[in-house]
């Protein structure tokens, strides 16, 4: 592992080792989550086959497991898509209606 402190021994790096450690652990946790999710997907497909003995049920379980694994492995893509859609929706203009609308006290409205 390359640390910033190893580049120049006279240079003091306060957060370099901590950031390297955090990045390493984040990568390890991501790999662990993907491995566990893949194992759970395999178990789910096998259980679907065991319980239903149906090709269609097993195929549906396989497709759903593949979608979940794709979603887990592409979380950053989904995050940017959702973020961009939220930003586009928040920039929409708001129309305020004044006059002609009854008050909200119940006058004129009967259900």
mmCIF file of N, CA and C in Angstrom:
data_model
loop_
_atom_site.group_PDB
_atom_site.id
_atom_site.type_symbol
_atom_site.label_atom_id
_atom_site.label_comp_id
_atom_site.label_asym_id
_atom_site.label_seq_id
_atom_site.Cartn_x
_atom_site.Cartn_y
_atom_site.Cartn_z
ATOM 1 N N UNK A 1 0.856 -1.184 0.000
ATOM 2 C CA UNK A 1 0.000 0.000 0.000
ATOM 3 C C UNK A 1 0.891 1.233 0.000
ATOM 4 N N UNK A 2 0.606 2.180 -0.842
ATOM 5 C CA UNK A 2 1.374 3.403 -0.955
ATOM 6 C C UNK A 2 0.740 4.466 -0.069
ATOM 7 N N UNK A 3 1.532 5.006 0.845
ATOM 8 C CA UNK A 3 1.022 6.075 1.701
ATOM 9 C C UNK A 3 1.721 7.371 1.330
ATOM 10 N N UNK A 4 1.117 8.463 1.704
ATOM 11 C CA UNK A 4 1.684 9.762 1.403
ATOM 12 C C UNK A 4 2.918 10.041 2.250
ATOM 13 N N UNK A 5 2.979 9.496 3.454
ATOM 14 C CA UNK A 5 4.114 9.734 4.334
ATOM 15 C C UNK A 5 5.377 9.075 3.806
ATOM 16 N N UNK A 6 5.265 7.997 3.042
ATOM 17 C CA UNK A 6 6.434 7.294 2.518
ATOM 18 C C UNK A 6 7.105 8.076 1.401
ATOM 19 N N UNK A 7 6.433 9.006 0.775
ATOM 20 C CA UNK A 7 7.001 9.774 -0.323
ATOM 21 C C UNK A 7 8.097 10.719 0.167
ATOM 22 N N UNK A 8 7.918 11.360 1.293
ATOM 23 C CA UNK A 8 8.898 12.288 1.849
ATOM 24 C C UNK A 8 8.922 12.107 3.357
ATOM 25 N N UNK A 9 10.010 11.593 3.920
ATOM 26 C CA UNK A 9 10.030 11.340 5.367
ATOM 27 C C UNK A 9 10.023 12.611 6.207
ATOM 28 N N UNK A 10 10.401 13.763 5.630
ATOM 29 C CA UNK A 10 10.398 15.014 6.391
ATOM 30 C C UNK A 10 9.028 15.685 6.399
ATOM 31 N N UNK A 11 8.136 15.217 5.555
ATOM 32 C CA UNK A 11 6.803 15.804 5.429
ATOM 33 C C UNK A 11 5.850 15.112 6.395
ATOM 34 N N UNK A 12 5.107 15.886 7.173
ATOM 35 C CA UNK A 12 4.162 15.328 8.133
ATOM 36 C C UNK A 12 2.787 15.269 7.486
ATOM 37 N N UNK A 13 2.213 14.087 7.441
ATOM 38 C CA UNK A 13 0.880 13.889 6.884
ATOM 39 C C UNK A 13 -0.032 13.478 8.024
ATOM 40 N N UNK A 14 -1.055 14.289 8.279
ATOM 41 C CA UNK A 14 -1.922 14.010 9.417
ATOM 42 C C UNK A 14 -3.006 12.998 9.098
ATOM 43 N N UNK A 15 -3.614 13.090 7.923
ATOM 44 C CA UNK A 15 -4.753 12.233 7.624
ATOM 45 C C UNK A 15 -4.479 11.238 6.504
ATOM 46 N N UNK A 16 -3.280 11.183 5.996
ATOM 47 C CA UNK A 16 -2.987 10.311 4.874
ATOM 48 C C UNK A 16 -3.200 8.851 5.179
ATOM 49 N N UNK A 17 -2.667 8.395 6.292
ATOM 50 C CA UNK A 17 -2.817 6.985 6.645
ATOM 51 C C UNK A 17 -4.263 6.630 6.953
ATOM 52 N N UNK A 18 -4.980 7.526 7.580
ATOM 53 C CA UNK A 18 -6.377 7.273 7.918
ATOM 54 C C UNK A 18 -7.225 7.190 6.654
ATOM 55 N N UNK A 19 -6.961 8.070 5.707
ATOM 56 C CA UNK A 19 -7.716 8.044 4.458
ATOM 57 C C UNK A 19 -7.401 6.793 3.648
ATOM 58 N N UNK A 20 -6.140 6.396 3.617
ATOM 59 C CA UNK A 20 -5.787 5.153 2.917
ATOM 60 C C UNK A 20 -6.474 3.958 3.566
ATOM 61 N N UNK A 21 -6.459 3.930 4.892
ATOM 62 C CA UNK A 21 -7.102 2.830 5.618
ATOM 63 C C UNK A 21 -8.605 2.811 5.346
ATOM 64 N N UNK A 22 -9.244 3.989 5.371
ATOM 65 C CA UNK A 22 -10.690 4.065 5.140
ATOM 66 C C UNK A 22 -11.034 3.633 3.716
ATOM 67 N N UNK A 23 -10.237 4.041 2.736
ATOM 68 C CA UNK A 23 -10.488 3.629 1.351
ATOM 69 C C UNK A 23 -10.317 2.126 1.188
ATOM 70 N N UNK A 24 -9.301 1.567 1.843
ATOM 71 C CA UNK A 24 -9.085 0.123 1.773
ATOM 72 C C UNK A 24 -10.248 -0.632 2.398
ATOM 73 N N UNK A 25 -10.676 -0.193 3.567
ATOM 74 C CA UNK A 25 -11.788 -0.865 4.255
ATOM 75 C C UNK A 25 -13.090 -0.717 3.481
ATOM 76 N N UNK A 26 -13.308 0.424 2.867
ATOM 77 C CA UNK A 26 -14.519 0.626 2.065
ATOM 78 C C UNK A 26 -14.543 -0.348 0.887
ATOM 79 N N UNK A 27 -13.413 -0.527 0.234
ATOM 80 C CA UNK A 27 -13.335 -1.487 -0.862
ATOM 81 C C UNK A 27 -13.562 -2.916 -0.393
ATOM 82 N N UNK A 28 -13.009 -3.256 0.783
ATOM 83 C CA UNK A 28 -13.200 -4.597 1.323
ATOM 84 C C UNK A 28 -14.653 -4.842 1.712
ATOM 85 N N UNK A 29 -15.297 -3.861 2.306
ATOM 86 C CA UNK A 29 -16.703 -4.006 2.692
ATOM 87 C C UNK A 29 -17.577 -4.129 1.451
ATOM 88 N N UNK A 30 -17.267 -3.365 0.417
ATOM 89 C CA UNK A 30 -18.036 -3.450 -0.828
ATOM 90 C C UNK A 30 -17.921 -4.843 -1.447
ATOM 91 N N UNK A 31 -16.699 -5.377 -1.451
ATOM 92 C CA UNK A 31 -16.495 -6.725 -1.989
ATOM 93 C C UNK A 31 -17.234 -7.760 -1.149
ATOM 94 N N UNK A 32 -17.221 -7.583 0.161
ATOM 95 C CA UNK A 32 -17.930 -8.508 1.040
ATOM 96 C C UNK A 32 -19.435 -8.458 0.811
ATOM 97 N N UNK A 33 -19.980 -7.258 0.674
ATOM 98 C CA UNK A 33 -21.424 -7.112 0.441
ATOM 99 C C UNK A 33 -21.822 -7.753 -0.883
ATOM 100 N N UNK A 34 -21.022 -7.542 -1.928
ATOM 101 C CA UNK A 34 -21.331 -8.153 -3.222
ATOM 102 C C UNK A 34 -21.236 -9.682 -3.158
ATOM 103 N N UNK A 35 -20.267 -10.189 -2.419
ATOM 104 C CA UNK A 35 -20.132 -11.645 -2.280
ATOM 105 C C UNK A 35 -21.316 -12.240 -1.532
ATOM 106 N N UNK A 36 -21.699 -11.595 -0.432
ATOM 107 C CA UNK A 36 -22.835 -12.087 0.352
ATOM 108 C C UNK A 36 -24.128 -11.991 -0.460
ATOM 109 N N UNK A 37 -24.305 -10.896 -1.197
ATOM 110 C CA UNK A 37 -25.510 -10.743 -2.022
ATOM 111 C C UNK A 37 -25.561 -11.799 -3.124
ATOM 112 N N UNK A 38 -24.415 -12.101 -3.727
ATOM 113 C CA UNK A 38 -24.387 -13.134 -4.764
ATOM 114 C C UNK A 38 -24.711 -14.508 -4.167
ATOM 115 N N UNK A 39 -24.176 -14.787 -3.001
ATOM 116 C CA UNK A 39 -24.476 -16.050 -2.329
ATOM 117 C C UNK A 39 -25.961 -16.149 -1.980
ATOM 118 N N UNK A 40 -26.531 -15.064 -1.485
ATOM 119 C CA UNK A 40 -27.963 -15.055 -1.164
ATOM 120 C C UNK A 40 -28.810 -15.214 -2.426
ATOM 121 N N UNK A 41 -28.380 -14.638 -3.531
ATOM 122 C CA UNK A 41 -29.114 -14.772 -4.797
ATOM 123 C C UNK A 41 -29.094 -16.224 -5.272
ATOM 124 N N UNK A 42 -27.953 -16.871 -5.154
ATOM 125 C CA UNK A 42 -27.860 -18.277 -5.548
ATOM 126 C C UNK A 42 -28.766 -19.139 -4.668
ATOM 127 N N UNK A 43 -28.747 -18.867 -3.367
ATOM 128 C CA UNK A 43 -29.602 -19.624 -2.447
ATOM 129 C C UNK A 43 -31.076 -19.391 -2.761
ATOM 130 N N UNK A 44 -31.452 -18.147 -3.084
ATOM 131 C CA UNK A 44 -32.847 -17.836 -3.408
ATOM 132 C C UNK A 44 -33.305 -18.563 -4.668
ATOM 133 N N UNK A 45 -32.445 -18.618 -5.675
ATOM 134 C CA UNK A 45 -32.810 -19.320 -6.915
ATOM 135 C C UNK A 45 -32.941 -20.816 -6.649
ATOM 136 N N UNK A 46 -32.019 -21.378 -5.885
ATOM 137 C CA UNK A 46 -32.104 -22.800 -5.557
ATOM 138 C C UNK A 46 -33.349 -23.123 -4.722
ATOM 139 N N UNK A 47 -33.690 -22.250 -3.786
ATOM 140 C CA UNK A 47 -34.904 -22.468 -2.984
ATOM 141 C C UNK A 47 -36.157 -22.345 -3.841
ATOM 142 N N UNK A 48 -36.136 -21.440 -4.807
ATOM 143 C CA UNK A 48 -37.291 -21.317 -5.703
ATOM 144 C C UNK A 48 -37.459 -22.604 -6.507
ATOM 145 N N UNK A 49 -36.361 -23.180 -6.956
ATOM 146 C CA UNK A 49 -36.455 -24.443 -7.682
ATOM 147 C C UNK A 49 -36.932 -25.563 -6.762
ATOM 148 N N UNK A 50 -36.416 -25.598 -5.541
ATOM 149 C CA UNK A 50 -36.768 -26.656 -4.592
ATOM 150 C C UNK A 50 -38.253 -26.614 -4.232
ATOM 151 N N UNK A 51 -38.781 -25.396 -4.018
ATOM 152 C CA UNK A 51 -40.181 -25.274 -3.582
ATOM 153 C C UNK A 51 -41.167 -25.435 -4.732
ATOM 154 N N UNK A 52 -40.847 -24.899 -5.897
ATOM 155 C CA UNK A 52 -41.836 -24.897 -6.981
ATOM 156 C C UNK A 52 -41.626 -26.001 -7.995
ATOM 157 N N UNK A 53 -40.400 -26.423 -8.182
ATOM 158 C CA UNK A 53 -40.056 -27.391 -9.231
ATOM 159 C C UNK A 53 -40.591 -26.919 -10.588
ATOM 160 N N UNK A 54 -40.568 -25.610 -10.742
ATOM 161 C CA UNK A 54 -41.100 -25.003 -11.953
ATOM 162 C C UNK A 54 -40.003 -24.179 -12.625
ATOM 163 N N UNK A 55 -39.924 -24.313 -13.930
ATOM 164 C CA UNK A 55 -38.939 -23.536 -14.678
ATOM 165 C C UNK A 55 -39.272 -22.048 -14.639
ATOM 166 N N UNK A 56 -40.547 -21.712 -14.723
ATOM 167 C CA UNK A 56 -40.962 -20.307 -14.741
ATOM 168 C C UNK A 56 -40.661 -19.642 -13.403
ATOM 169 N N UNK A 57 -41.008 -20.300 -12.308
ATOM 170 C CA UNK A 57 -40.732 -19.740 -10.981
ATOM 171 C C UNK A 57 -39.249 -19.549 -10.737
ATOM 172 N N UNK A 58 -38.457 -20.511 -11.187
ATOM 173 C CA UNK A 58 -37.008 -20.408 -11.038
ATOM 174 C C UNK A 58 -36.449 -19.296 -11.909
ATOM 175 N N UNK A 59 -36.981 -19.151 -13.107
ATOM 176 C CA UNK A 59 -36.538 -18.082 -13.999
ATOM 177 C C UNK A 59 -36.868 -16.706 -13.422
ATOM 178 N N UNK A 60 -38.045 -16.569 -12.842
ATOM 179 C CA UNK A 60 -38.431 -15.299 -12.208
ATOM 180 C C UNK A 60 -37.510 -14.996 -11.034
ATOM 181 N N UNK A 61 -37.214 -15.997 -10.212
ATOM 182 C CA UNK A 61 -36.295 -15.801 -9.092
ATOM 183 C C UNK A 61 -34.910 -15.412 -9.584
ATOM 184 N N UNK A 62 -34.461 -16.028 -10.683
ATOM 185 C CA UNK A 62 -33.155 -15.705 -11.246
ATOM 186 C C UNK A 62 -33.111 -14.267 -11.758
ATOM 187 N N UNK A 63 -34.160 -13.839 -12.453
ATOM 188 C CA UNK A 63 -34.208 -12.474 -12.992
ATOM 189 C C UNK A 63 -34.246 -11.454 -11.855
ATOM 190 N N UNK A 64 -35.050 -11.715 -10.823
ATOM 191 C CA UNK A 64 -35.101 -10.788 -9.691
ATOM 192 C C UNK A 64 -33.774 -10.730 -8.956
ATOM 193 N N UNK A 65 -33.125 -11.879 -8.800
ATOM 194 C CA UNK A 65 -31.811 -11.898 -8.151
ATOM 195 C C UNK A 65 -30.792 -11.125 -8.981
ATOM 196 N N UNK A 66 -30.863 -11.265 -10.297
ATOM 197 C CA UNK A 66 -29.943 -10.533 -11.173
ATOM 198 C C UNK A 66 -30.182 -9.028 -11.084
ATOM 199 N N UNK A 67 -31.442 -8.617 -11.003
ATOM 200 C CA UNK A 67 -31.744 -7.185 -10.852
ATOM 201 C C UNK A 67 -31.238 -6.628 -9.533
ATOM 202 N N UNK A 68 -31.397 -7.387 -8.469
ATOM 203 C CA UNK A 68 -30.911 -6.935 -7.160
ATOM 204 C C UNK A 68 -29.391 -6.832 -7.173
ATOM 205 N N UNK A 69 -28.715 -7.824 -7.728
ATOM 206 C CA UNK A 69 -27.256 -7.768 -7.805
ATOM 207 C C UNK A 69 -26.788 -6.606 -8.677
ATOM 208 N N UNK A 70 -27.486 -6.359 -9.785
ATOM 209 C CA UNK A 70 -27.130 -5.228 -10.629
ATOM 210 C C UNK A 70 -27.311 -3.917 -9.864
ATOM 211 N N UNK A 71 -28.411 -3.809 -9.119
ATOM 212 C CA UNK A 71 -28.658 -2.593 -8.347
ATOM 213 C C UNK A 71 -27.608 -2.364 -7.277
ATOM 214 N N UNK A 72 -27.179 -3.443 -6.614
ATOM 215 C CA UNK A 72 -26.163 -3.304 -5.579
ATOM 216 C C UNK A 72 -24.822 -2.912 -6.187
ATOM 217 N N UNK A 73 -24.470 -3.520 -7.294
ATOM 218 C CA UNK A 73 -23.161 -3.230 -7.885
ATOM 219 C C UNK A 73 -23.122 -1.886 -8.608
ATOM 220 N N UNK A 74 -24.254 -1.341 -8.983
ATOM 221 C CA UNK A 74 -24.304 -0.054 -9.688
ATOM 222 C C UNK A 74 -25.014 1.011 -8.866
ATOM 223 N N UNK A 75 -24.739 1.046 -7.583
ATOM 224 C CA UNK A 75 -25.391 2.009 -6.705
ATOM 225 C C UNK A 75 -25.068 3.453 -7.094
ATOM 226 N N UNK A 76 -23.852 3.717 -7.520
ATOM 227 C CA UNK A 76 -23.479 5.089 -7.880
ATOM 228 C C UNK A 76 -24.247 5.558 -9.114
ATOM 229 N N UNK A 77 -24.484 4.663 -10.069
ATOM 230 C CA UNK A 77 -25.256 5.024 -11.272
ATOM 231 C C UNK A 77 -26.690 5.371 -10.880
ATOM 232 N N UNK A 78 -27.273 4.529 -10.021
ATOM 233 C CA UNK A 78 -28.644 4.792 -9.578
ATOM 234 C C UNK A 78 -28.733 6.087 -8.779
ATOM 235 N N UNK A 79 -27.723 6.357 -7.963
ATOM 236 C CA UNK A 79 -27.731 7.571 -7.147
ATOM 237 C C UNK A 79 -27.695 8.823 -8.020
ATOM 238 N N UNK A 80 -26.873 8.819 -9.057
ATOM 239 C CA UNK A 80 -26.804 10.003 -9.920
ATOM 240 C C UNK A 80 -28.081 10.161 -10.743
ATOM 241 N N UNK A 81 -28.690 9.047 -11.177
ATOM 242 C CA UNK A 81 -29.940 9.148 -11.928
ATOM 243 C C UNK A 81 -31.057 9.712 -11.058
ATOM 244 N N UNK A 82 -31.179 9.206 -9.840
ATOM 245 C CA UNK A 82 -32.220 9.697 -8.939
ATOM 246 C C UNK A 82 -31.948 11.146 -8.572
ATOM 247 N N UNK A 83 -30.688 11.488 -8.314
ATOM 248 C CA UNK A 83 -30.347 12.867 -7.978
ATOM 249 C C UNK A 83 -30.661 13.825 -9.092
ATOM 250 N N UNK A 84 -30.391 13.442 -10.332
ATOM 251 C CA UNK A 84 -30.676 14.335 -11.457
ATOM 252 C C UNK A 84 -32.176 14.493 -11.662
ATOM 253 N N UNK A 85 -32.942 13.419 -11.447
ATOM 254 C CA UNK A 85 -34.392 13.525 -11.593
ATOM 255 C C UNK A 85 -34.988 14.405 -10.492
ATOM 256 N N UNK A 86 -34.457 14.310 -9.291
ATOM 257 C CA UNK A 86 -34.955 15.156 -8.198
ATOM 258 C C UNK A 86 -34.624 16.609 -8.487
ATOM 259 N N UNK A 87 -33.427 16.884 -8.979
ATOM 260 C CA UNK A 87 -33.060 18.265 -9.301
ATOM 261 C C UNK A 87 -33.908 18.821 -10.422
ATOM 262 N N UNK A 88 -34.235 18.000 -11.434
ATOM 263 C CA UNK A 88 -35.091 18.465 -12.520
ATOM 264 C C UNK A 88 -36.505 18.738 -12.030
ATOM 265 N N UNK A 89 -37.021 17.892 -11.138
ATOM 266 C CA UNK A 89 -38.377 18.081 -10.630
ATOM 267 C C UNK A 89 -38.453 19.300 -9.725
ATOM 268 N N UNK A 90 -37.383 19.593 -8.984
ATOM 269 C CA UNK A 90 -37.425 20.741 -8.077
ATOM 270 C C UNK A 90 -37.312 22.058 -8.823
ATOM 271 N N UNK A 91 -36.818 22.045 -10.053
ATOM 272 C CA UNK A 91 -36.701 23.285 -10.814
ATOM 273 C C UNK A 91 -37.973 23.617 -11.590
ATOM 274 N N UNK A 92 -39.011 22.797 -11.488
ATOM 275 C CA UNK A 92 -40.263 23.064 -12.195
ATOM 276 C C UNK A 92 -40.935 24.294 -11.586
ATOM 277 N N UNK A 93 -41.618 25.053 -12.433
ATOM 278 C CA UNK A 93 -42.267 26.262 -11.955
ATOM 279 C C UNK A 93 -43.538 25.921 -11.186
ATOM 280 N N UNK A 94 -43.843 26.750 -10.213
ATOM 281 C CA UNK A 94 -45.021 26.561 -9.379
ATOM 282 C C UNK A 94 -46.033 27.637 -9.745
ATOM 283 N N UNK A 95 -47.270 27.226 -9.958
ATOM 284 C CA UNK A 95 -48.326 28.161 -10.328
ATOM 285 C C UNK A 95 -49.185 28.422 -9.099
ATOM 286 N N UNK A 96 -49.342 29.690 -8.743
ATOM 287 C CA UNK A 96 -50.178 30.074 -7.613
ATOM 288 C C UNK A 96 -51.485 30.633 -8.153
ATOM 289 N N UNK A 97 -52.609 30.112 -7.663
ATOM 290 C CA UNK A 97 -53.919 30.580 -8.091
ATOM 291 C C UNK A 97 -54.420 31.555 -7.040
ATOM 292 N N UNK A 98 -54.759 32.758 -7.475
ATOM 293 C CA UNK A 98 -55.288 33.760 -6.545
ATOM 294 C C UNK A 98 -56.653 34.192 -7.030
ATOM 295 N N UNK A 99 -57.559 34.320 -6.107
ATOM 296 C CA UNK A 99 -58.899 34.770 -6.438
ATOM 297 C C UNK A 99 -59.730 33.693 -7.106
ATOM 298 N N UNK A 100 -60.989 33.655 -6.814
ATOM 299 C CA UNK A 100 -61.888 32.723 -7.448
ATOM 300 C C UNK A 100 -61.933 31.354 -6.784
ATOM 301 N N UNK A 101 -60.990 31.050 -5.938
ATOM 302 C CA UNK A 101 -60.979 29.761 -5.268
ATOM 303 C C UNK A 101 -61.644 29.908 -3.897
ATOM 304 N N UNK A 102 -62.507 28.978 -3.502
ATOM 305 C CA UNK A 102 -63.143 29.091 -2.196
ATOM 306 C C UNK A 102 -62.143 28.890 -1.069
ATOM 307 N N UNK A 103 -62.455 29.437 0.064
ATOM 308 C CA UNK A 103 -61.576 29.298 1.229
ATOM 309 C C UNK A 103 -61.564 27.850 1.683
ATOM 310 N N UNK A 104 -60.566 27.471 2.418
ATOM 311 C CA UNK A 104 -60.416 26.100 2.862
ATOM 312 C C UNK A 104 -61.211 25.791 4.129
ATOM 313 N N UNK A 105 -62.113 26.690 4.514
ATOM 314 C CA UNK A 105 -62.892 26.468 5.726
ATOM 315 C C UNK A 105 -64.105 25.608 5.467
ATOM 316 N N UNK A 106 -64.304 25.176 4.254
ATOM 317 C CA UNK A 106 -65.430 24.311 3.947
ATOM 318 C C UNK A 106 -66.563 25.030 3.228
ATOM 319 N N UNK A 107 -66.408 26.310 2.992
ATOM 320 C CA UNK A 107 -67.464 27.047 2.328
ATOM 321 C C UNK A 107 -67.512 26.665 0.854
ATOM 322 N N UNK A 108 -68.648 26.233 0.389
ATOM 323 C CA UNK A 108 -68.830 25.948 -1.016
ATOM 324 C C UNK A 108 -68.402 24.554 -1.418
ATOM 325 N N UNK A 109 -67.841 23.804 -0.553
ATOM 326 C CA UNK A 109 -67.414 22.447 -0.882
ATOM 327 C C UNK A 109 -68.252 21.440 -0.137
ATOM 328 N N UNK A 110 -68.906 20.558 -0.859
ATOM 329 C CA UNK A 110 -69.684 19.492 -0.234
ATOM 330 C C UNK A 110 -69.335 18.191 -0.907
ATOM 331 N N UNK A 111 -69.169 17.208 -0.118
ATOM 332 C CA UNK A 111 -68.799 15.896 -0.659
ATOM 333 C C UNK A 111 -69.973 14.973 -0.542
#
